[in-house]
mmCIF file of C-alpha atoms in Angstrom:
data_model
loop_
_atom_site.group_PDB
_atom_site.id
_atom_site.type_symbol
_atom_site.label_atom_id
_atom_site.label_comp_id
_atom_site.label_asym_id
_atom_site.label_seq_id
_atom_site.Cartn_x
_atom_site.Cartn_y
_atom_site.Cartn_z
ATOM 1 C CA MET A 1 0.000 0.000 0.000
ATOM 2 C CA THR A 2 1.396 3.362 -1.023
ATOM 3 C CA PHE A 3 1.040 6.678 0.780
ATOM 4 C CA VAL A 4 -2.332 8.417 0.418
ATOM 5 C CA SER A 5 -2.306 12.184 0.787
ATOM 6 C CA LYS A 6 -5.112 13.556 2.939
ATOM 7 C CA HIS A 7 -7.306 16.646 2.831
ATOM 8 C CA ALA A 8 -8.403 18.908 5.673
ATOM 9 C CA TYR A 9 -11.965 20.220 5.673
ATOM 10 C CA LEU A 10 -12.258 23.406 7.728
ATOM 11 C CA ILE A 11 -15.846 24.248 8.650
ATOM 12 C CA MET A 12 -17.259 27.411 10.213
ATOM 13 C CA ALA A 13 -20.736 26.698 11.596
ATOM 14 C CA HIS A 14 -23.306 28.933 13.267
ATOM 15 C CA ASP A 15 -26.786 27.437 12.901
ATOM 16 C CA ASN A 16 -28.787 24.952 10.787
ATOM 17 C CA PRO A 17 -27.609 21.845 12.709
ATOM 18 C CA SER A 18 -29.363 19.346 10.426
ATOM 19 C CA ILE A 19 -27.499 20.680 7.369
ATOM 20 C CA LEU A 20 -24.208 20.622 9.268
ATOM 21 C CA GLU A 21 -24.884 17.013 10.226
ATOM 22 C CA LYS A 22 -25.458 15.995 6.611
ATOM 23 C CA LEU A 23 -22.379 17.919 5.504
ATOM 24 C CA LEU A 24 -20.245 16.036 8.044
ATOM 25 C CA TYR A 25 -21.664 12.657 7.016
ATOM 26 C CA LEU A 26 -21.034 13.401 3.336
ATOM 27 C CA LEU A 27 -17.406 14.366 4.024
ATOM 28 C CA ASP A 28 -16.699 11.334 6.222
ATOM 29 C CA ASP A 29 -13.850 9.485 4.484
ATOM 30 C CA TYR A 30 -10.500 7.973 5.474
ATOM 31 C CA ARG A 31 -8.746 10.526 3.257
ATOM 32 C CA HIS A 32 -10.325 13.481 5.081
ATOM 33 C CA ASP A 33 -9.864 15.056 8.491
ATOM 34 C CA ILE A 34 -12.407 17.633 9.616
ATOM 35 C CA TYR A 35 -11.767 20.743 11.713
ATOM 36 C CA LEU A 36 -14.900 22.411 13.008
ATOM 37 C CA HIS A 37 -15.516 25.798 14.607
ATOM 38 C CA ILE A 38 -18.923 26.439 16.139
ATOM 39 C CA ASP A 39 -19.732 30.095 16.755
ATOM 40 C CA LEU A 40 -19.744 30.770 20.501
ATOM 41 C CA ARG A 41 -23.052 32.606 20.076
ATOM 42 C CA SER A 42 -24.731 29.604 18.452
ATOM 43 C CA LYS A 43 -27.664 28.251 20.430
ATOM 44 C CA LYS A 44 -28.866 25.731 17.870
ATOM 45 C CA ILE A 45 -25.852 23.437 17.471
ATOM 46 C CA GLN A 46 -25.793 21.372 20.642
ATOM 47 C CA SER A 47 -23.933 18.317 19.367
ATOM 48 C CA VAL A 48 -22.250 16.867 16.266
ATOM 49 C CA PRO A 49 -22.293 13.277 14.986
ATOM 50 C CA LYS A 50 -19.424 10.847 15.423
ATOM 51 C CA MET A 51 -17.392 10.152 12.314
ATOM 52 C CA LYS A 52 -16.693 6.625 11.099
ATOM 53 C CA GLU A 53 -13.639 7.362 8.952
ATOM 54 C CA SER A 54 -12.589 10.996 9.421
ATOM 55 C CA LYS A 55 -10.882 12.438 12.447
ATOM 56 C CA LEU A 56 -13.049 15.298 13.738
ATOM 57 C CA THR A 57 -11.410 18.121 15.696
ATOM 58 C CA ILE A 58 -13.559 20.840 17.248
ATOM 59 C CA ILE A 59 -11.509 23.956 17.929
ATOM 60 C CA ASP A 60 -12.213 26.434 20.737
ATOM 61 C CA SER A 61 -15.345 28.458 20.089
ATOM 62 C CA LYS A 62 -15.208 32.219 19.780
ATOM 63 C CA PRO A 63 -17.877 34.688 18.649
ATOM 64 C CA VAL A 64 -17.865 35.392 14.921
ATOM 65 C CA PHE A 65 -19.548 38.518 13.558
ATOM 66 C CA TRP A 66 -20.701 39.244 10.023
ATOM 67 C CA ALA A 67 -18.233 41.419 8.019
ATOM 68 C CA ASP A 68 -15.831 41.502 10.989
ATOM 69 C CA TYR A 69 -12.190 40.413 11.185
ATOM 70 C CA SER A 70 -13.318 37.640 13.543
ATOM 71 C CA GLN A 71 -14.085 35.609 10.390
ATOM 72 C CA VAL A 72 -10.486 35.942 9.212
ATOM 73 C CA ASP A 73 -9.196 35.176 12.692
ATOM 74 C CA THR A 74 -11.294 31.994 12.798
ATOM 75 C CA THR A 75 -10.035 31.006 9.349
ATOM 76 C CA PHE A 76 -6.461 31.351 10.587
ATOM 77 C CA ARG A 77 -7.204 29.347 13.723
ATOM 78 C CA LEU A 78 -8.612 26.539 11.595
ATOM 79 C CA LEU A 79 -5.656 26.634 9.209
ATOM 80 C CA LYS A 80 -3.150 26.607 12.071
ATOM 81 C CA SER A 81 -4.952 23.701 13.739
ATOM 82 C CA ALA A 82 -4.589 21.648 10.571
ATOM 83 C CA VAL A 83 -1.293 22.738 9.034
ATOM 84 C CA THR A 84 0.970 20.617 11.246
ATOM 85 C CA SER A 85 -0.591 17.418 9.917
ATOM 86 C CA GLY A 86 0.639 18.018 6.398
ATOM 87 C CA TYR A 87 -2.500 17.797 4.258
ATOM 88 C CA SER A 88 -2.271 18.321 0.523
ATOM 89 C CA TYR A 89 -5.469 20.457 0.471
ATOM 90 C CA TYR A 90 -7.298 22.715 2.905
ATOM 91 C CA HIS A 91 -10.970 23.301 2.064
ATOM 92 C CA LEU A 92 -12.805 26.117 3.843
ATOM 93 C CA LEU A 93 -16.571 25.583 4.042
ATOM 94 C CA SER A 94 -19.449 27.037 5.997
ATOM 95 C CA GLY A 95 -21.880 24.867 7.914
ATOM 96 C CA VAL A 96 -24.565 25.567 5.291
ATOM 97 C CA ASP A 97 -22.539 24.278 2.332
ATOM 98 C CA LEU A 98 -22.865 20.879 0.683
ATOM 99 C CA PRO A 99 -20.625 18.876 -1.639
ATOM 100 C CA LEU A 100 -22.081 18.217 -5.084
ATOM 101 C CA LYS A 101 -19.839 15.259 -5.905
ATOM 102 C CA THR A 102 -18.823 12.100 -4.101
ATOM 103 C CA ASN A 103 -15.670 11.966 -1.980
ATOM 104 C CA GLU A 104 -13.988 9.903 -4.677
ATOM 105 C CA VAL A 105 -14.737 12.374 -7.460
ATOM 106 C CA ARG A 106 -13.718 15.381 -5.376
ATOM 107 C CA TYR A 107 -10.539 13.747 -4.148
ATOM 108 C CA ARG A 108 -9.423 12.810 -7.653
ATOM 109 C CA PHE A 109 -10.361 16.245 -9.005
ATOM 110 C CA PHE A 110 -8.208 18.137 -6.520
ATOM 111 C CA GLU A 111 -5.305 15.700 -6.475
ATOM 112 C CA ASN A 112 -5.118 15.726 -10.272
ATOM 113 C CA SER A 113 -5.372 19.512 -10.579
ATOM 114 C CA LYS A 114 -2.811 20.548 -7.945
ATOM 115 C CA ARG A 115 -4.075 24.140 -8.235
ATOM 116 C CA ASN A 116 -5.390 26.684 -5.738
ATOM 117 C CA PHE A 117 -9.142 27.299 -5.931
ATOM 118 C CA ILE A 118 -10.009 30.863 -4.934
ATOM 119 C CA GLY A 119 -12.741 32.942 -6.517
ATOM 120 C CA ILE A 120 -11.204 36.367 -7.121
ATOM 121 C CA VAL A 121 -12.013 39.557 -9.024
ATOM 122 C CA PRO A 122 -8.594 40.151 -10.642
ATOM 123 C CA HIS A 123 -8.482 43.946 -10.525
ATOM 124 C CA GLU A 124 -8.474 46.608 -7.851
ATOM 125 C CA SER A 125 -11.662 48.638 -7.354
ATOM 126 C CA TRP A 126 -12.657 51.559 -5.149
ATOM 127 C CA TYR A 127 -15.352 49.371 -3.589
ATOM 128 C CA SER A 128 -12.584 47.165 -2.193
ATOM 129 C CA VAL A 129 -10.075 49.903 -1.393
ATOM 130 C CA ARG A 130 -12.429 52.065 0.687
ATOM 131 C CA ARG A 131 -13.244 49.110 2.951
ATOM 132 C CA VAL A 132 -9.562 48.906 3.919
ATOM 133 C CA LYS A 133 -8.419 52.519 3.636
ATOM 134 C CA TYR A 134 -10.669 53.809 6.433
ATOM 135 C CA TYR A 135 -11.499 52.528 9.922
ATOM 136 C CA HIS A 136 -14.869 50.833 10.427
ATOM 137 C CA PRO A 137 -15.396 50.598 14.208
ATOM 138 C CA PHE A 138 -18.782 48.849 14.495
ATOM 139 C CA LEU A 139 -18.068 45.536 12.758
ATOM 140 C CA HIS A 140 -17.714 43.535 15.971
ATOM 141 C CA ASN A 141 -21.220 44.560 17.061
ATOM 142 C CA ARG A 142 -23.785 41.821 16.474
ATOM 143 C CA PHE A 143 -26.397 44.379 15.385
ATOM 144 C CA TYR A 144 -24.237 45.871 12.621
ATOM 145 C CA ARG A 145 -25.569 43.545 9.912
ATOM 146 C CA THR A 146 -29.180 44.692 10.328
ATOM 147 C CA SER A 147 -28.778 48.183 11.823
ATOM 148 C CA ARG A 148 -29.307 51.027 9.357
ATOM 149 C CA LEU A 149 -28.238 53.456 12.077
ATOM 150 C CA MET A 150 -24.852 51.777 12.555
ATOM 151 C CA LYS A 151 -24.246 51.460 8.832
ATOM 152 C CA GLY A 152 -25.244 55.088 8.286
ATOM 153 C CA THR A 153 -22.976 56.238 11.102
ATOM 154 C CA ASP A 154 -20.170 54.125 9.650
ATOM 155 C CA ARG A 155 -20.499 55.887 6.287
ATOM 156 C CA LEU A 156 -20.488 59.303 7.977
ATOM 157 C CA LEU A 157 -17.322 58.364 9.876
ATOM 158 C CA GLU A 158 -15.770 57.176 6.628
ATOM 159 C CA TYR A 159 -16.607 60.493 4.980
ATOM 160 C CA GLY A 160 -15.033 62.352 7.902
ATOM 161 C CA GLN A 161 -11.872 60.264 7.586
ATOM 162 C CA ARG A 162 -11.641 61.178 3.906
ATOM 163 C CA ILE A 163 -11.839 64.867 4.778
ATOM 164 C CA VAL A 164 -9.051 64.711 7.377
ATOM 165 C CA GLY A 165 -6.863 62.497 5.191
ATOM 166 C CA VAL A 166 -6.933 59.160 7.006
ATOM 167 C CA ASN A 167 -5.226 56.478 4.945
ATOM 168 C CA ARG A 168 -4.641 53.079 6.510
ATOM 169 C CA LEU A 169 -3.093 51.916 3.232
ATOM 170 C CA LYS A 170 -0.207 54.367 3.437
ATOM 171 C CA GLY A 171 2.946 52.343 2.908
ATOM 172 C CA VAL A 172 1.007 49.249 1.793
ATOM 173 C CA THR A 173 2.207 48.091 -1.624
ATOM 174 C CA TRP A 174 -0.472 45.457 -2.167
ATOM 175 C CA LYS A 175 -3.313 45.997 -4.603
ATOM 176 C CA ILE A 176 -6.552 45.287 -2.738
ATOM 177 C CA ILE A 177 -8.435 42.446 -4.411
ATOM 178 C CA ASP A 178 -11.966 41.210 -3.738
ATOM 179 C CA GLY A 179 -13.500 37.763 -4.063
ATOM 180 C CA TRP A 180 -15.406 34.922 -2.405
ATOM 181 C CA THR A 181 -14.695 33.794 1.150
ATOM 182 C CA TRP A 182 -14.625 30.010 0.660
ATOM 183 C CA PHE A 183 -11.580 28.311 -0.860
ATOM 184 C CA SER A 184 -9.596 25.119 -1.452
ATOM 185 C CA ILE A 185 -5.856 25.680 -1.229
ATOM 186 C CA ARG A 186 -2.599 23.721 -1.301
ATOM 187 C CA ARG A 187 -0.289 23.235 1.666
ATOM 188 C CA THR A 188 2.377 25.655 0.415
ATOM 189 C CA LEU A 189 -0.138 28.503 0.242
ATOM 190 C CA CYS A 190 -1.543 27.586 3.652
ATOM 191 C CA GLN A 191 1.942 27.824 5.156
ATOM 192 C CA ALA A 192 2.652 31.152 3.440
ATOM 193 C CA LEU A 193 -0.620 32.638 4.729
ATOM 194 C CA ILE A 194 0.135 31.608 8.295
ATOM 195 C CA LYS A 195 3.627 33.088 8.029
ATOM 196 C CA ALA A 196 2.091 36.389 6.837
ATOM 197 C CA GLU A 197 -0.706 36.440 9.439
ATOM 198 C CA ASP A 198 0.630 39.456 11.378
ATOM 199 C CA GLU A 199 1.010 41.509 8.201
ATOM 200 C CA ILE A 200 -2.457 40.499 7.038
ATOM 201 C CA ARG A 201 -3.985 41.449 10.396
ATOM 202 C CA GLN A 202 -2.285 44.849 10.325
ATOM 203 C CA VAL A 203 -3.760 45.612 6.901
ATOM 204 C CA PHE A 204 -7.241 44.130 7.257
ATOM 205 C CA GLN A 205 -8.338 44.666 10.846
ATOM 206 C CA SER A 206 -11.283 47.118 11.062
ATOM 207 C CA THR A 207 -11.989 46.359 7.398
ATOM 208 C CA ILE A 208 -15.500 45.651 6.106
ATOM 209 C CA ALA A 209 -15.785 41.984 5.052
ATOM 210 C CA SER A 210 -12.052 41.330 5.286
ATOM 211 C CA ASP A 211 -12.801 37.624 4.713
ATOM 212 C CA GLU A 212 -13.565 38.606 1.102
ATOM 213 C CA LEU A 213 -10.250 40.413 0.708
ATOM 214 C CA PHE A 214 -7.350 38.969 2.681
ATOM 215 C CA ILE A 215 -6.440 35.755 0.830
ATOM 216 C CA HIS A 216 -7.361 37.247 -2.542
ATOM 217 C CA THR A 217 -5.093 40.251 -1.988
ATOM 218 C CA PHE A 218 -2.250 38.092 -0.688
ATOM 219 C CA VAL A 219 -2.369 35.659 -3.607
ATOM 220 C CA TYR A 220 -2.848 38.319 -6.298
ATOM 221 C CA ASN A 221 0.243 40.198 -5.076
ATOM 222 C CA GLN A 222 2.427 37.079 -4.835
ATOM 223 C CA GLN A 223 3.202 36.052 -8.395
ATOM 224 C CA GLN A 224 4.300 32.537 -7.422
ATOM 225 C CA PHE A 225 0.849 31.902 -5.958
ATOM 226 C CA ARG A 226 -1.159 33.845 -8.517
ATOM 227 C CA GLU A 227 0.236 31.520 -11.173
ATOM 228 C CA THR A 228 -1.263 28.550 -9.304
ATOM 229 C CA LEU A 229 -4.872 29.797 -9.427
ATOM 230 C CA TYR A 230 -7.262 27.486 -11.240
ATOM 231 C CA ASP A 231 -9.257 30.255 -12.938
ATOM 232 C CA GLU A 232 -9.145 34.042 -12.477
ATOM 233 C CA SER A 233 -11.866 34.753 -15.018
ATOM 234 C CA ASP A 234 -14.833 33.090 -13.310
ATOM 235 C CA LEU A 235 -15.675 33.135 -9.589
ATOM 236 C CA LYS A 236 -17.631 29.868 -9.642
ATOM 237 C CA ASN A 237 -15.059 27.974 -11.641
ATOM 238 C CA GLY A 238 -12.140 29.586 -9.831
ATOM 239 C CA SER A 239 -13.427 28.432 -6.444
ATOM 240 C CA THR A 240 -15.277 25.356 -7.805
ATOM 241 C CA ARG A 241 -18.265 26.473 -5.734
ATOM 242 C CA TYR A 242 -21.778 27.145 -6.960
ATOM 243 C CA ILE A 243 -22.868 30.351 -5.222
ATOM 244 C CA ASP A 244 -25.694 32.379 -6.783
ATOM 245 C CA TRP A 245 -25.326 36.114 -6.184
ATOM 246 C CA HIS A 246 -27.838 37.000 -8.920
ATOM 247 C CA ARG A 247 -30.944 35.707 -7.149
ATOM 248 C CA GLY A 248 -29.858 36.596 -3.594
ATOM 249 C CA ARG A 249 -27.070 37.809 -1.314
ATOM 250 C CA PRO A 250 -26.373 34.966 -1.676
ATOM 251 C CA TYR A 251 -29.425 33.064 -2.894
ATOM 252 C CA ILE A 252 -30.676 30.238 -0.682
ATOM 253 C CA PHE A 253 -31.389 27.206 -2.873
ATOM 254 C CA GLY A 254 -34.701 25.370 -2.608
ATOM 255 C CA GLY A 255 -38.268 26.367 -1.812
ATOM 256 C CA SER A 256 -40.489 26.691 -4.872
ATOM 257 C CA GLU A 257 -37.378 26.222 -7.056
ATOM 258 C CA THR A 258 -36.381 22.900 -5.494
ATOM 259 C CA GLU A 259 -36.673 20.821 -8.676
ATOM 260 C CA ASN A 260 -34.950 23.384 -10.896
ATOM 261 C CA ASP A 261 -32.212 23.982 -8.306
ATOM 262 C CA TYR A 262 -31.654 20.249 -7.881
ATOM 263 C CA GLN A 263 -31.100 19.784 -11.620
ATOM 264 C CA LEU A 264 -28.966 22.916 -11.787
ATOM 265 C CA LEU A 265 -26.688 21.889 -8.924
ATOM 266 C CA MET A 266 -26.326 18.195 -9.648
ATOM 267 C CA ASN A 267 -25.573 18.821 -13.321
ATOM 268 C CA SER A 268 -23.007 21.524 -12.588
ATOM 269 C CA PRO A 269 -19.247 20.830 -12.769
ATOM 270 C CA TYR A 270 -18.537 22.348 -9.348
ATOM 271 C CA MET A 271 -17.446 20.476 -6.228
ATOM 272 C CA PHE A 272 -19.472 22.430 -3.623
ATOM 273 C CA ALA A 273 -22.503 24.693 -3.328
ATOM 274 C CA ARG A 274 -23.890 27.217 -0.888
ATOM 275 C CA LYS A 275 -26.223 28.450 0.542
ATOM 276 C CA PHE A 276 -28.834 26.180 2.125
ATOM 277 C CA SER A 277 -31.165 26.654 5.086
ATOM 278 C CA GLU A 278 -33.406 24.402 7.155
ATOM 279 C CA ASP A 279 -36.364 26.719 6.554
ATOM 280 C CA LYS A 280 -36.180 26.766 2.755
ATOM 281 C CA SER A 281 -33.938 23.944 1.600
ATOM 282 C CA SER A 282 -34.917 20.838 3.596
ATOM 283 C CA GLU A 283 -36.337 18.876 0.632
ATOM 284 C CA LEU A 284 -33.482 19.873 -1.663
ATOM 285 C CA VAL A 285 -30.818 19.050 0.939
ATOM 286 C CA GLU A 286 -32.387 15.635 1.521
ATOM 287 C CA ARG A 287 -32.361 14.865 -2.213
ATOM 288 C CA ILE A 288 -28.739 15.928 -2.661
ATOM 289 C CA TYR A 289 -27.701 14.003 0.449
ATOM 290 C CA ASN A 290 -29.469 10.811 -0.606
ATOM 291 C CA ARG A 291 -28.081 10.894 -4.129
ATOM 292 C CA ILE A 292 -24.465 11.438 -3.081
ATOM 293 C CA MET A 293 -24.701 8.881 -0.282
ATOM 294 C CA GLN A 294 -26.116 6.330 -2.718
ATOM 295 C CA GLU A 295 -23.330 6.995 -5.213
ATOM 296 C CA GLN A 296 -20.705 6.705 -2.478
ATOM 297 C CA GLN A 297 -22.128 3.417 -1.252
ATOM 298 C CA MET A 298 -22.132 2.049 -4.805
ATOM 299 C CA ASN A 299 -18.503 3.124 -5.184
ATOM 300 C CA GLU A 300 -17.547 1.368 -1.928
ATOM 301 C CA LYS A 301 -19.343 -1.786 -3.079
ATOM 302 C CA HIS A 302 -17.381 -1.891 -6.336
ATOM 303 C CA ASN A 303 -14.123 -0.744 -4.729
ATOM 304 C CA PRO A 304 -14.180 -2.087 -1.158
ATOM 305 C CA ASN A 305 -10.491 -1.442 -0.523
ATOM 306 C CA GLY A 306 -10.798 2.249 -1.314
ATOM 307 C CA PHE A 307 -8.784 4.359 -3.708
ATOM 308 C CA ILE A 308 -5.028 4.113 -3.247
ATOM 309 C CA GLU A 309 -2.870 6.817 -4.756
ATOM 310 C CA GLN A 310 -0.186 5.368 -6.999
#
């Protein structure tokens, strides 16, 4: 038996425990280890299932706030928890994501590609720059996401900072690049990110939605890593994740569109999809889960010894 490289699945969960449970069961495989962070403020996730094949590590819970640096900090804590074990890939998922392919198909896809999968917008824009250039002090407040007053005050403070000449990017040579939060990256990039964590924190703390900027900016400005990107021209293909920003922010699959969404997702070439919810997506999630589980069981029946990397 030859050596089989393993993958780390890093999951940030907050609610929707039944979807998280199905996600964990679908990922359960001897080639995968799972690292899970459950938001300290979560009241819905009381327990997680035991894995049959994967090693499951639950890291210390901390509060995570929308658009706040706490998301980046949690990403780093997950990466650092996993990096010492020497995985070939590190996949960042949320607890409301699902795989669209079997473990076998996904494993072969990533191992054969040997690329980094990050959905980026490969040019600098003012929309991205202003989020970093000025201080945004309310991001750690749990009401920021829904409070018009806080967001309005934040914009007024930003305007005042422009007037007095505040520039947090003074001396920063990086172009600020936007993109999607969720990624699948190689070990070398994981190590480089961890090494640059202090520099990244200095640039992106007090930044709106820094989780959509930090890895994209780092990779874009490091030519040796930019050359490893799978696809810069398409966010879905580049991240191999089906996320629909046209029908929502993002769109939650299911509901009255369950049949159409099922066909759309299962016939897509992507490895993962988000976003799902217990309220809207229960039927769709069950159908995806049952189909992938059935395919995985058929694969195990025809290949009982598992896939061994040659």
